[in-house]
PDB file of C-alpha atoms in Angstrom:
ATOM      1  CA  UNK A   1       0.000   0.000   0.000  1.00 50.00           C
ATOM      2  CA  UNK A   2       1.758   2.996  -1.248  1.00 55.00           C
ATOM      3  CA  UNK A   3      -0.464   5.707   0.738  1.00 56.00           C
ATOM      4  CA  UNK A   4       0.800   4.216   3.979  1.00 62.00           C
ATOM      5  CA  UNK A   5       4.428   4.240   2.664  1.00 66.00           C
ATOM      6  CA  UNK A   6       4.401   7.892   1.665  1.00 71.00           C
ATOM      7  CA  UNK A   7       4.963  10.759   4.012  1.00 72.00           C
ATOM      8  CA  UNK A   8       2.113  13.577   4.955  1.00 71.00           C
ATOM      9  CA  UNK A   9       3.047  16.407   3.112  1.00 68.00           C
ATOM     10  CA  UNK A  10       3.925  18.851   4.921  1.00 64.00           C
ATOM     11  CA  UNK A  11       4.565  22.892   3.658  1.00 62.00           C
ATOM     12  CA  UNK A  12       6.515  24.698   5.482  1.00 60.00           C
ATOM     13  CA  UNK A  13       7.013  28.675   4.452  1.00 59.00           C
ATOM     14  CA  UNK A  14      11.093  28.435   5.337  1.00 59.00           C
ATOM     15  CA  UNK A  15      11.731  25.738   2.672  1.00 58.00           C
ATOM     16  CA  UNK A  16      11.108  27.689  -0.450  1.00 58.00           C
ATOM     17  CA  UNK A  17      13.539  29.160  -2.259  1.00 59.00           C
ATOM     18  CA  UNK A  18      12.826  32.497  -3.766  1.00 58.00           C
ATOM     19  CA  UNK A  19      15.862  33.165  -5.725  1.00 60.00           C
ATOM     20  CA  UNK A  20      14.667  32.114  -9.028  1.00 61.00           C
ATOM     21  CA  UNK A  21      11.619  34.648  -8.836  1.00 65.00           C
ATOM     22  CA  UNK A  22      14.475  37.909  -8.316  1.00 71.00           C
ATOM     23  CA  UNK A  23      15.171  39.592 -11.336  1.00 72.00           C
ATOM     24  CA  UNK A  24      18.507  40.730 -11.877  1.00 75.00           C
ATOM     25  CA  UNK A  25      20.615  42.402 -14.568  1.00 81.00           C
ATOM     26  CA  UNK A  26      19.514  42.396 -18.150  1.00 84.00           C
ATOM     27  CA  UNK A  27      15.800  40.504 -17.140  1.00 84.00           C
ATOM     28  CA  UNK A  28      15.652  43.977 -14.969  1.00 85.00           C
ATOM     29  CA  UNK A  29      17.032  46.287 -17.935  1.00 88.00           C
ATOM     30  CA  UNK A  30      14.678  44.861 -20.366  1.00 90.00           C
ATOM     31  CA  UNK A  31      11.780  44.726 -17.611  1.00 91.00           C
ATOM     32  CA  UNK A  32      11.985  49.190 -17.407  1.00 92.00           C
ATOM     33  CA  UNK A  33      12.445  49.111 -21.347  1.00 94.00           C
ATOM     34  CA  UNK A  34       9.425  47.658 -21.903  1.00 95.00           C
ATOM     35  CA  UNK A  35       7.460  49.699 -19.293  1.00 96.00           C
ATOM     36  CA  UNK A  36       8.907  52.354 -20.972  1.00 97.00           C
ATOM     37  CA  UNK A  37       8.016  51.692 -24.273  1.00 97.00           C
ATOM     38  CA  UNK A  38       4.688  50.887 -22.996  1.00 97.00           C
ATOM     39  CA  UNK A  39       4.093  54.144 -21.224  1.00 97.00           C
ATOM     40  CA  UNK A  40       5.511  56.205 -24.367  1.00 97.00           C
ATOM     41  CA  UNK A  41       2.439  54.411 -26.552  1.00 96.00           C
ATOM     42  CA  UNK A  42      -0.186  55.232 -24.076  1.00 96.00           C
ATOM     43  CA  UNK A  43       0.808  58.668 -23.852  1.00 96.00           C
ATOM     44  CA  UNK A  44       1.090  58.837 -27.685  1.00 96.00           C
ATOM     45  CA  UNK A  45      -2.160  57.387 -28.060  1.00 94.00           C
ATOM     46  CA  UNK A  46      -3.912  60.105 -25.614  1.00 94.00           C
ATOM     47  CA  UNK A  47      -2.497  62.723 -27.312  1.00 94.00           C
ATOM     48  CA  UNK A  48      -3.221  61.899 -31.213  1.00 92.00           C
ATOM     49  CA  UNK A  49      -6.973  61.452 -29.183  1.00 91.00           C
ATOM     50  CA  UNK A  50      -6.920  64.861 -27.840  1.00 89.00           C
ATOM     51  CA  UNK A  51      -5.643  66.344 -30.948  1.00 89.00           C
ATOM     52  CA  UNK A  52      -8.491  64.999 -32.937  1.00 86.00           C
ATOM     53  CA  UNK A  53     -10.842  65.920 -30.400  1.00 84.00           C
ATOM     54  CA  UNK A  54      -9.470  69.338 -30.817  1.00 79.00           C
ATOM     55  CA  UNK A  55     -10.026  69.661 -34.244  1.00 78.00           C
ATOM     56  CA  UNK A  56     -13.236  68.235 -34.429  1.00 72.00           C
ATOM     57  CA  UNK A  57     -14.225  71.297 -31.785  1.00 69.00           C
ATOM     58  CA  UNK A  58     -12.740  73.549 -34.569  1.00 67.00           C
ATOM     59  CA  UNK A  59     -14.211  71.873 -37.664  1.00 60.00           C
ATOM     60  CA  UNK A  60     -17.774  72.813 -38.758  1.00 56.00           C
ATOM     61  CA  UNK A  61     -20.369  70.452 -38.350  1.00 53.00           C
ATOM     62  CA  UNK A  62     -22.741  68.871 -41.191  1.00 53.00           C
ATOM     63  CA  UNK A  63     -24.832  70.841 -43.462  1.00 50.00           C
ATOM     64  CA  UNK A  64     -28.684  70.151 -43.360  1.00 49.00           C
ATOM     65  CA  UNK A  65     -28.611  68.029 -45.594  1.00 50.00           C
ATOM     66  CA  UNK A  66     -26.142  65.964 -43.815  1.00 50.00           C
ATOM     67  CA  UNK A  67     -22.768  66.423 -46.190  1.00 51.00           C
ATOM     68  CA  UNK A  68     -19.903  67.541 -44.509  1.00 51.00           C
ATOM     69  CA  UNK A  69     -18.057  71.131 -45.029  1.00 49.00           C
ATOM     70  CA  UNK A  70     -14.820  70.839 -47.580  1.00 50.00           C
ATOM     71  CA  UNK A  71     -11.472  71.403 -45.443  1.00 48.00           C
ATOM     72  CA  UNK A  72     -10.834  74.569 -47.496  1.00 52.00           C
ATOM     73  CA  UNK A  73     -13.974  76.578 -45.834  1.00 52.00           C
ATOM     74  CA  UNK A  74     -13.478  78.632 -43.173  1.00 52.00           C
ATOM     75  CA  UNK A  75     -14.542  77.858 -39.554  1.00 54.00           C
ATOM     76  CA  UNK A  76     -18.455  78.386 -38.787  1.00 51.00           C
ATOM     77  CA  UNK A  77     -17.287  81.867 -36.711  1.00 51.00           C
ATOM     78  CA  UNK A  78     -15.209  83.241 -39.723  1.00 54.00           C
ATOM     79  CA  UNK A  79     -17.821  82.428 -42.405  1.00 58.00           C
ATOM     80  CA  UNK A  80     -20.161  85.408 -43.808  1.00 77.00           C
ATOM     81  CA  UNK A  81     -22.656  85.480 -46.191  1.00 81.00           C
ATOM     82  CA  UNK A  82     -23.854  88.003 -48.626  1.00 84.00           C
ATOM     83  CA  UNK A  83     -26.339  91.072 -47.186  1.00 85.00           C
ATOM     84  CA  UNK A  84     -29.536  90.630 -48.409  1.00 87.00           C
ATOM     85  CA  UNK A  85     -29.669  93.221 -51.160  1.00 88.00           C
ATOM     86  CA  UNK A  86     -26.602  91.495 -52.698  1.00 87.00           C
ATOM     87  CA  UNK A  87     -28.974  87.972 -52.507  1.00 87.00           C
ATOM     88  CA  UNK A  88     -32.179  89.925 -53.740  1.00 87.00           C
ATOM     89  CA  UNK A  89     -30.016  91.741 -56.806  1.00 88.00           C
ATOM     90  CA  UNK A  90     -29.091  88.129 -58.775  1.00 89.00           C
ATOM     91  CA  UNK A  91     -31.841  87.978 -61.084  1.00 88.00           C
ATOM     92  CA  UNK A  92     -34.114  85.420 -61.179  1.00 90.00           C
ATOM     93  CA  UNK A  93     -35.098  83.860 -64.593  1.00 90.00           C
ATOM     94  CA  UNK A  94     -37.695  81.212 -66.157  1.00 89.00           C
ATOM     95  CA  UNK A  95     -35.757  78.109 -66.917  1.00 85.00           C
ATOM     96  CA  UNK A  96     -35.685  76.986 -70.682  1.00 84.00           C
ATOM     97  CA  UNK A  97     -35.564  73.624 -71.385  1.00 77.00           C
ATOM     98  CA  UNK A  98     -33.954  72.103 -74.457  1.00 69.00           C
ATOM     99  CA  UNK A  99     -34.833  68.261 -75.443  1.00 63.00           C
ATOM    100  CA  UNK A 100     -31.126  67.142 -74.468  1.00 62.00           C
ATOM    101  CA  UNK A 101     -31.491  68.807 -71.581  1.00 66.00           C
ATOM    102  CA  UNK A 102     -31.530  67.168 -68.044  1.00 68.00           C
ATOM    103  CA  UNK A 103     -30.811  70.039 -65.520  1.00 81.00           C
ATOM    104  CA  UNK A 104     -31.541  69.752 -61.898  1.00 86.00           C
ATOM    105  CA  UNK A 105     -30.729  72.254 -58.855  1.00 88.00           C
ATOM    106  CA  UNK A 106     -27.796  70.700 -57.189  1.00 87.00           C
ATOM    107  CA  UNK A 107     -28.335  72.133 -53.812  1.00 90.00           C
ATOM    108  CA  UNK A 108     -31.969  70.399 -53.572  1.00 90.00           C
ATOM    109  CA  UNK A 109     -31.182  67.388 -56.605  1.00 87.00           C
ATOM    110  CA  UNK A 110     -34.554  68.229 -57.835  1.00 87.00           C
ATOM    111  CA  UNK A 111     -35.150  68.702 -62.095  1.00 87.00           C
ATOM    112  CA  UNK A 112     -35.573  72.225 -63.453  1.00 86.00           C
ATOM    113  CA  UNK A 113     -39.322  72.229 -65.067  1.00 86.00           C
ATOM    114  CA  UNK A 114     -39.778  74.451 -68.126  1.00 86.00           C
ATOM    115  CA  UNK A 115     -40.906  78.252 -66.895  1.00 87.00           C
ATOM    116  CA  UNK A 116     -39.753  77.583 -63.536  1.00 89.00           C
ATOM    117  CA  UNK A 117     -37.700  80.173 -61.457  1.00 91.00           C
ATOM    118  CA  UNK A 118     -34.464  79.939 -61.119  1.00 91.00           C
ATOM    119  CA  UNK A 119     -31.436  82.142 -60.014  1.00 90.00           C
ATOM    120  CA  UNK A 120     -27.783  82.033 -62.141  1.00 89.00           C
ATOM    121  CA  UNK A 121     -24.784  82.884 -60.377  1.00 88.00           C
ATOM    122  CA  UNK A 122     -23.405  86.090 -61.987  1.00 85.00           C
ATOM    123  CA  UNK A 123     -19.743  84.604 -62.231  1.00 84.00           C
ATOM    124  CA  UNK A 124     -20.247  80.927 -62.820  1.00 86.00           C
ATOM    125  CA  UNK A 125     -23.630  80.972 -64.406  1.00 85.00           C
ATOM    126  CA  UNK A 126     -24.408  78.069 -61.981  1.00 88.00           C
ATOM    127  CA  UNK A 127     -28.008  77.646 -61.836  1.00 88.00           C
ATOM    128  CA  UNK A 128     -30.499  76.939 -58.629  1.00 91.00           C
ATOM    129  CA  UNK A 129     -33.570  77.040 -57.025  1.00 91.00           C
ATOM    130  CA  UNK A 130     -34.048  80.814 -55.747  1.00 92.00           C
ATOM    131  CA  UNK A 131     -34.833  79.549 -52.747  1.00 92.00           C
ATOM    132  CA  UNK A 132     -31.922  76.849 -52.499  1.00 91.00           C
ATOM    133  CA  UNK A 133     -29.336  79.710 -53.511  1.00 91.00           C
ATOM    134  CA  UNK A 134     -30.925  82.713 -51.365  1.00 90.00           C
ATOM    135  CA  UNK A 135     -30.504  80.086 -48.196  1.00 90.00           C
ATOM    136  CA  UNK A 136     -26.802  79.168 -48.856  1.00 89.00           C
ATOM    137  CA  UNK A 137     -26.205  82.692 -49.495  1.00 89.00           C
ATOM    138  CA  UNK A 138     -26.754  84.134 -46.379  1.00 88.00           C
ATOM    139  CA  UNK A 139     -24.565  82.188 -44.450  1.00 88.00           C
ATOM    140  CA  UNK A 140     -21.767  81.387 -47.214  1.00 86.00           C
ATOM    141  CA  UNK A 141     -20.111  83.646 -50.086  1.00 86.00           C
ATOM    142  CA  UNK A 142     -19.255  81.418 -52.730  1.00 86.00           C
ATOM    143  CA  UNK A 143     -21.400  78.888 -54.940  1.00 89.00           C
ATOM    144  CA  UNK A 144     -22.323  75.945 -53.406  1.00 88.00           C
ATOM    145  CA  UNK A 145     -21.024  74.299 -56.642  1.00 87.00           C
ATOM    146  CA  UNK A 146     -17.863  75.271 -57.362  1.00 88.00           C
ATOM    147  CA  UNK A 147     -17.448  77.628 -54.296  1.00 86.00           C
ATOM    148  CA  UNK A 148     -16.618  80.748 -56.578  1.00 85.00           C
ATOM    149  CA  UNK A 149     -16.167  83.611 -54.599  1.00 84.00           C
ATOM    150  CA  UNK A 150     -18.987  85.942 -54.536  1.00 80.00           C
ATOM    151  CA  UNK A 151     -17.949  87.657 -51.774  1.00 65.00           C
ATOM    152  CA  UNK A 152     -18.543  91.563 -53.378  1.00 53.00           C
ATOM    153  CA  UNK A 153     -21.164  92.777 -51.150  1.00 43.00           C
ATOM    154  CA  UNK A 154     -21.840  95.332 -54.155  1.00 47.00           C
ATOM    155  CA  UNK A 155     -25.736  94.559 -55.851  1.00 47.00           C
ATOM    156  CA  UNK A 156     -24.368  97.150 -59.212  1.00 49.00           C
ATOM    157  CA  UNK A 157     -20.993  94.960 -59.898  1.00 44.00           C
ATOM    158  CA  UNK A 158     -23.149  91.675 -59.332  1.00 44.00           C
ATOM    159  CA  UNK A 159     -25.554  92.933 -61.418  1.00 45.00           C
ATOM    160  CA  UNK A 160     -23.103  94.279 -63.860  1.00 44.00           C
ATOM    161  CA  UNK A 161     -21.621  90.774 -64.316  1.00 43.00           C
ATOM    162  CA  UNK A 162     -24.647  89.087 -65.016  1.00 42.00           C
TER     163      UNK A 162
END
């Protein structure tokens, strides 16, 4: 009967031998370069956070319609629109149609009907909606299609252009 042949076992706290748990040396060396590796990474990572948090604070938000602002355009607090008689000088016109011709307002992405209204930039002859183009011009002073400046305040050159 073996279990009668072996001992009790018995643990006693002054038998071990800790020495092969110490570090010492190079196992120590390498130990602090990779905390410190570690702890450069974290702090990296927290700051390429905060940095994009920061510029998202500065970035505009979404239009309306849910499309974000190019990178070019100012920030919301440095962007002006055109005064109101600037808006109310751009002529407004009927739309004429041609059989070929498929034009829509690209603000709202609805068609152009034949004799509707519609308002033509005076320096890119882009065409919209009156109401589209009167709304984007009060807070912004370019085209909302090719962002030409039409920053000149001044209804007689506008209307001199068209």
């Amino acid at each position: 009967m073996a279990s009668q042949d072996s001992q009790p076992f018995h643990w006693h706290y002054g038998e071990l031998d800790d020495k092969n748990f110490q570090i010492h040396g190079k196992g120590l060396l390498l130990i602090v370069v990779l905390f410190a590796v570690l702890l450069f990474f974290t702090l990296l990572c927290l700051y390429a956070r905060w940095v994009c948090r920061y510029r998202r604070q500065l970035s505009p938000g979404p239009l309306a319609d849910g499309h974000h602002h190019a990178t070019n355009i100012p920030p919301l607090h440095q962007r002006t629109g055109l005064d109101p008689a600037a808006i109310s000088s751009i002529p407004v016109l009927l739309h004429v149609t041609s059989p070929a011709d498929d034009v829509q307002c690209s603000i709202c992405l609805s068609n152009f009907v034949e004799g509707e209204k519609v308002k033509v930039l005076p320096l890119c002859h882009h065409t919209f909606h009156p109401e589209c183009v009167d709304k984007w011009l009060r807070t912004h002073s370019s085209c909302p299609l090719c962002r030409a400046a039409l920053g000149d305040s001044d209804p007689d050159r506008i209307n001199a252009v068209v």
